[in-house]
Short mmCIF file of C-alpha atoms in Angstrom, two decimals:
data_model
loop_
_atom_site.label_atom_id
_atom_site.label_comp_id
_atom_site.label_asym_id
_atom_site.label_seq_id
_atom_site.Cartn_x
_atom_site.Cartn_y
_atom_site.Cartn_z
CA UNK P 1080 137.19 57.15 137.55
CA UNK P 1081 136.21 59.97 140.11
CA UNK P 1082 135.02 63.30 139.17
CA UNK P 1083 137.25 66.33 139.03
CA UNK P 1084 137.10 67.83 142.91
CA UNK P 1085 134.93 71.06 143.34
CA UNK P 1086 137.89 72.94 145.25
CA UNK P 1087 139.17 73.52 141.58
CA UNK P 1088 136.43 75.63 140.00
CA UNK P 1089 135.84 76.90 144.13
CA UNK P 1090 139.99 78.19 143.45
CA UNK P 1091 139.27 80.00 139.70
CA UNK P 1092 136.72 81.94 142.08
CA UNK P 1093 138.66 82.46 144.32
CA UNK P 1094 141.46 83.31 142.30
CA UNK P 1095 139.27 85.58 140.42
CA UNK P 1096 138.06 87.57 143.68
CA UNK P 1097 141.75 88.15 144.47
CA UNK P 1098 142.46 90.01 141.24
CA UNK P 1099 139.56 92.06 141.78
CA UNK P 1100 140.77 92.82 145.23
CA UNK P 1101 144.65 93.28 143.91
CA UNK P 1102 143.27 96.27 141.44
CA UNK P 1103 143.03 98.48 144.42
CA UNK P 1104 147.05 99.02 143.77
CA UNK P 1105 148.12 95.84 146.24
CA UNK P 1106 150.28 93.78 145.43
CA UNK P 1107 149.38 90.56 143.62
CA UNK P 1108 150.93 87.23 142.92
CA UNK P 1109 154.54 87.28 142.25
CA UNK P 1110 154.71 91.02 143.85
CA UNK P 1111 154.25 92.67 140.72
CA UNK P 1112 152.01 95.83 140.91
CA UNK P 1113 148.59 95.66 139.30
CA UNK P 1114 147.89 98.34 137.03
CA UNK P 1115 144.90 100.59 138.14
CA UNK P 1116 142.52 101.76 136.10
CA UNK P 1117 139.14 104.62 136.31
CA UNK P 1118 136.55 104.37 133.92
CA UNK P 1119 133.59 105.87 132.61
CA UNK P 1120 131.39 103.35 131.47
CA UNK P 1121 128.74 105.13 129.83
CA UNK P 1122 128.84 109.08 128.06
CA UNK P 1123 126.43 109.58 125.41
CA UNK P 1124 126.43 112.64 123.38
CA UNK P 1125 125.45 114.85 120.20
CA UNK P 1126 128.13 115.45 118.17
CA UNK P 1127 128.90 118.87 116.46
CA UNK P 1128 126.46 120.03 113.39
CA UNK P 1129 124.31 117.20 113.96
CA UNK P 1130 121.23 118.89 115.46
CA UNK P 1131 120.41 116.01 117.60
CA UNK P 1132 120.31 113.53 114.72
CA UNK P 1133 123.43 111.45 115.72
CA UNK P 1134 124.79 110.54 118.59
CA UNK P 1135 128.31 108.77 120.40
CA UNK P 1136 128.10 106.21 123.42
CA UNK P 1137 131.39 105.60 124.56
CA UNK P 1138 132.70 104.41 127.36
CA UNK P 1139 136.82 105.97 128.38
CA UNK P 1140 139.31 104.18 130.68
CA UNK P 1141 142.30 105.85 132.47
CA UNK P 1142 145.16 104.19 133.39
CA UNK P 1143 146.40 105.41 136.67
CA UNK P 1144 149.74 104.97 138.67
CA UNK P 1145 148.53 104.07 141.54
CA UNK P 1146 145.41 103.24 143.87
CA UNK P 1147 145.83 107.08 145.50
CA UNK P 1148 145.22 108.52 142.20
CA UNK P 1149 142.25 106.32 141.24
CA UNK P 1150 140.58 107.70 144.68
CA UNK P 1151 141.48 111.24 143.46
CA UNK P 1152 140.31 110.95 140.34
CA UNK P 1153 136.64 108.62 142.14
CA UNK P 1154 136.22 112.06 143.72
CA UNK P 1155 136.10 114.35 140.93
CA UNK P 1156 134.16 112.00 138.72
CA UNK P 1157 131.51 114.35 137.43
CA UNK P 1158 133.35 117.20 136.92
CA UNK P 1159 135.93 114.60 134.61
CA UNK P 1160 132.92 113.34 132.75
CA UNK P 1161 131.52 116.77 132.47
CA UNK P 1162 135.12 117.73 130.77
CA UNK P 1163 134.52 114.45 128.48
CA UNK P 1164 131.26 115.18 127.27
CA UNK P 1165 131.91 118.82 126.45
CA UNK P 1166 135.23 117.83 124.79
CA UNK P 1167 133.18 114.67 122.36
CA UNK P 1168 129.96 116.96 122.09
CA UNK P 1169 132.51 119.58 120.20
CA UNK P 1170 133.69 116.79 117.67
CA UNK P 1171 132.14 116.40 114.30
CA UNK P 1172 130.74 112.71 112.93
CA UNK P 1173 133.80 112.72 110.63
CA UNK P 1174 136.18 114.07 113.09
CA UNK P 1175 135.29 111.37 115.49
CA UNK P 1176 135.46 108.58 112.73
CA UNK P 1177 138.33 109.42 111.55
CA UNK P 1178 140.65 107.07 113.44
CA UNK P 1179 143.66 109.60 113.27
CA UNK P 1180 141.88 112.28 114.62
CA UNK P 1181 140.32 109.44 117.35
CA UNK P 1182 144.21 109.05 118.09
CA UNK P 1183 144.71 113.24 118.36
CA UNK P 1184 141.19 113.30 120.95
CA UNK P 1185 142.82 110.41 123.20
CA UNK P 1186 145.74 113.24 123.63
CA UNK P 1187 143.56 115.76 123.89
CA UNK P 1188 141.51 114.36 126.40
CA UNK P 1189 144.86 113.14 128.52
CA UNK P 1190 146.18 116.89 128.26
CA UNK P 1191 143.34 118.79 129.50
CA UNK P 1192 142.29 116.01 132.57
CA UNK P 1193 145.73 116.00 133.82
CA UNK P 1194 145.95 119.51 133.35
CA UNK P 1195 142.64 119.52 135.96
CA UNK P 1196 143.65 117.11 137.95
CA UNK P 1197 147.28 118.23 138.70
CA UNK P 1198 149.29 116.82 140.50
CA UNK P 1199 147.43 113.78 139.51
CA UNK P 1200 148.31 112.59 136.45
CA UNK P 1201 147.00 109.84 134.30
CA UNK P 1202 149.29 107.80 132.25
CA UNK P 1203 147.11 107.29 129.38
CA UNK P 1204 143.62 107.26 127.68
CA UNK P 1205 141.68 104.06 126.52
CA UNK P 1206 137.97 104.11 124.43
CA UNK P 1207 136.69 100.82 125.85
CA UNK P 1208 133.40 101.14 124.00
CA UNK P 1209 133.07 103.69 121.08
CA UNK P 1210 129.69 103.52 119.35
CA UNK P 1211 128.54 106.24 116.31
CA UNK P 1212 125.48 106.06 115.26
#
Protein backbone atom coordinates (compact mmCIF):
# COMPACT_ATOMS: atom_id res chain seq x y z
CA UNK A 1 0.00 0.00 0.00
CA UNK A 2 1.63 3.44 -1.01
CA UNK A 3 1.07 6.59 0.74
CA UNK A 4 -1.41 9.19 -0.41
CA UNK A 5 0.79 11.53 -3.06
CA UNK A 6 1.85 15.03 -1.66
CA UNK A 7 0.43 16.88 -4.91
CA UNK A 8 -2.98 16.44 -3.02
CA UNK A 9 -2.51 18.49 0.15
CA UNK A 10 0.22 20.73 -2.40
CA UNK A 11 -3.56 21.25 -4.57
CA UNK A 12 -5.87 22.25 -1.19
CA UNK A 13 -2.98 25.01 -1.08
CA UNK A 14 -3.11 25.75 -3.99
CA UNK A 15 -6.65 25.74 -4.31
CA UNK A 16 -6.81 27.81 -1.27
CA UNK A 17 -4.36 30.62 -2.71
CA UNK A 18 -6.69 30.86 -5.72
CA UNK A 19 -9.73 31.84 -3.67
CA UNK A 20 -7.78 34.33 -1.96
CA UNK A 21 -6.66 35.67 -5.26
CA UNK A 22 -10.44 35.30 -6.84
CA UNK A 23 -11.76 37.81 -3.86
CA UNK A 24 -10.24 40.65 -5.73
CA UNK A 25 -13.72 40.48 -7.90
CA UNK A 26 -12.14 37.82 -10.69
CA UNK A 27 -13.71 35.36 -11.71
CA UNK A 28 -13.40 31.97 -10.02
CA UNK A 29 -14.14 28.39 -10.80
CA UNK A 30 -17.22 27.80 -12.73
CA UNK A 31 -17.25 31.75 -13.73
CA UNK A 32 -19.33 32.70 -10.98
CA UNK A 33 -18.36 36.09 -9.37
CA UNK A 34 -16.84 36.03 -5.90
CA UNK A 35 -18.45 38.19 -3.55
CA UNK A 36 -16.13 41.02 -2.18
CA UNK A 37 -15.97 42.00 1.01
CA UNK A 38 -14.10 45.27 3.35
CA UNK A 39 -13.67 44.84 6.82
CA UNK A 40 -12.72 46.38 9.89
CA UNK A 41 -11.21 44.00 12.01
CA UNK A 42 -10.75 45.70 15.14
CA UNK A 43 -12.94 49.10 16.69
CA UNK A 44 -13.00 49.31 20.30
CA UNK A 45 -15.06 51.80 22.04
CA UNK A 46 -16.91 53.35 25.21
CA UNK A 47 -20.31 53.11 24.96
CA UNK A 48 -22.82 55.92 25.98
CA UNK A 49 -23.28 56.68 29.97
CA UNK A 50 -20.64 54.37 30.77
CA UNK A 51 -17.86 56.75 31.86
CA UNK A 52 -15.18 54.56 30.61
CA UNK A 53 -16.32 51.53 32.60
CA UNK A 54 -17.44 49.34 29.60
CA UNK A 55 -16.38 48.92 26.51
CA UNK A 56 -17.35 47.15 22.67
CA UNK A 57 -14.64 45.38 20.39
CA UNK A 58 -16.17 44.61 17.29
CA UNK A 59 -15.04 43.92 14.25
CA UNK A 60 -17.79 45.09 10.86
CA UNK A 61 -17.69 43.55 7.36
CA UNK A 62 -19.16 45.16 4.16
CA UNK A 63 -20.24 43.39 1.43
CA UNK A 64 -19.36 45.13 -1.72
CA UNK A 65 -20.42 44.71 -5.47
CA UNK A 66 -17.48 44.65 -6.86
CA UNK A 67 -13.52 44.79 -6.55
CA UNK A 68 -13.75 48.81 -7.73
CA UNK A 69 -15.76 49.54 -4.76
CA UNK A 70 -13.66 47.60 -2.25
CA UNK A 71 -10.60 49.93 -3.56
CA UNK A 72 -12.92 52.95 -2.97
CA UNK A 73 -13.97 52.12 0.09
CA UNK A 74 -9.56 50.78 1.04
CA UNK A 75 -9.12 54.51 0.42
CA UNK A 76 -11.37 56.11 2.74
CA UNK A 77 -10.78 53.60 5.49
CA UNK A 78 -10.26 55.94 8.40
CA UNK A 79 -12.63 58.33 7.76
CA UNK A 80 -15.34 54.94 7.54
CA UNK A 81 -14.00 53.71 10.82
CA UNK A 82 -14.02 57.15 12.25
CA UNK A 83 -17.97 57.21 11.17
CA UNK A 84 -18.16 53.61 12.99
CA UNK A 85 -16.74 54.48 16.13
CA UNK A 86 -18.65 57.72 16.59
CA UNK A 87 -21.88 55.94 15.51
CA UNK A 88 -21.14 52.63 18.43
CA UNK A 89 -19.53 55.21 20.96
CA UNK A 90 -23.25 56.96 20.86
CA UNK A 91 -25.02 53.55 21.71
CA UNK A 92 -25.94 52.62 25.21
CA UNK A 93 -24.87 48.94 26.86
CA UNK A 94 -28.57 48.02 26.51
CA UNK A 95 -29.07 49.55 23.21
CA UNK A 96 -26.23 47.61 21.82
CA UNK A 97 -27.41 44.27 23.52
CA UNK A 98 -30.46 44.43 22.53
CA UNK A 99 -30.37 42.27 19.40
CA UNK A 100 -33.31 44.28 17.71
CA UNK A 101 -31.81 47.41 18.12
CA UNK A 102 -28.23 45.49 16.93
CA UNK A 103 -30.49 44.76 13.74
CA UNK A 104 -31.74 48.79 13.53
CA UNK A 105 -27.54 49.91 13.99
CA UNK A 106 -26.57 47.41 11.00
CA UNK A 107 -29.14 49.85 8.96
CA UNK A 108 -28.01 52.63 10.43
CA UNK A 109 -24.57 52.11 9.84
CA UNK A 110 -25.36 50.97 5.93
CA UNK A 111 -27.43 54.34 5.53
CA UNK A 112 -25.04 56.85 6.68
CA UNK A 113 -21.63 55.00 4.89
CA UNK A 114 -23.34 54.80 1.66
CA UNK A 115 -24.67 58.05 2.14
CA UNK A 116 -20.60 59.10 2.44
CA UNK A 117 -19.47 57.08 0.09
CA UNK A 118 -21.92 57.85 -2.80
CA UNK A 119 -21.89 56.62 -5.59
CA UNK A 120 -20.40 53.71 -3.85
CA UNK A 121 -22.69 51.75 -2.27
CA UNK A 122 -22.42 48.79 -0.02
CA UNK A 123 -24.88 46.06 -0.22
CA UNK A 124 -24.99 45.21 3.33
CA UNK A 125 -23.52 45.27 6.91
CA UNK A 126 -22.04 42.18 8.83
CA UNK A 127 -20.67 42.26 12.86
CA UNK A 128 -18.01 39.57 12.41
CA UNK A 129 -16.87 39.91 16.01
CA UNK A 130 -19.13 41.76 18.58
CA UNK A 131 -17.72 41.66 22.10
CA UNK A 132 -19.49 43.76 25.34
CA UNK A 133 -17.88 43.75 28.14
Amino acid sequence: VEPPPAPVEKKAEAKAEEHKKDEGGNEGEGGAAETNYFNIESIVVNPAETGGTRYLSCGISFEMAGAEDVKIFESKAAQVKDILITILSSKTVDELADIRQRNQMRRQILTIVNRFLAPTQAKAVYLTDFVLQ
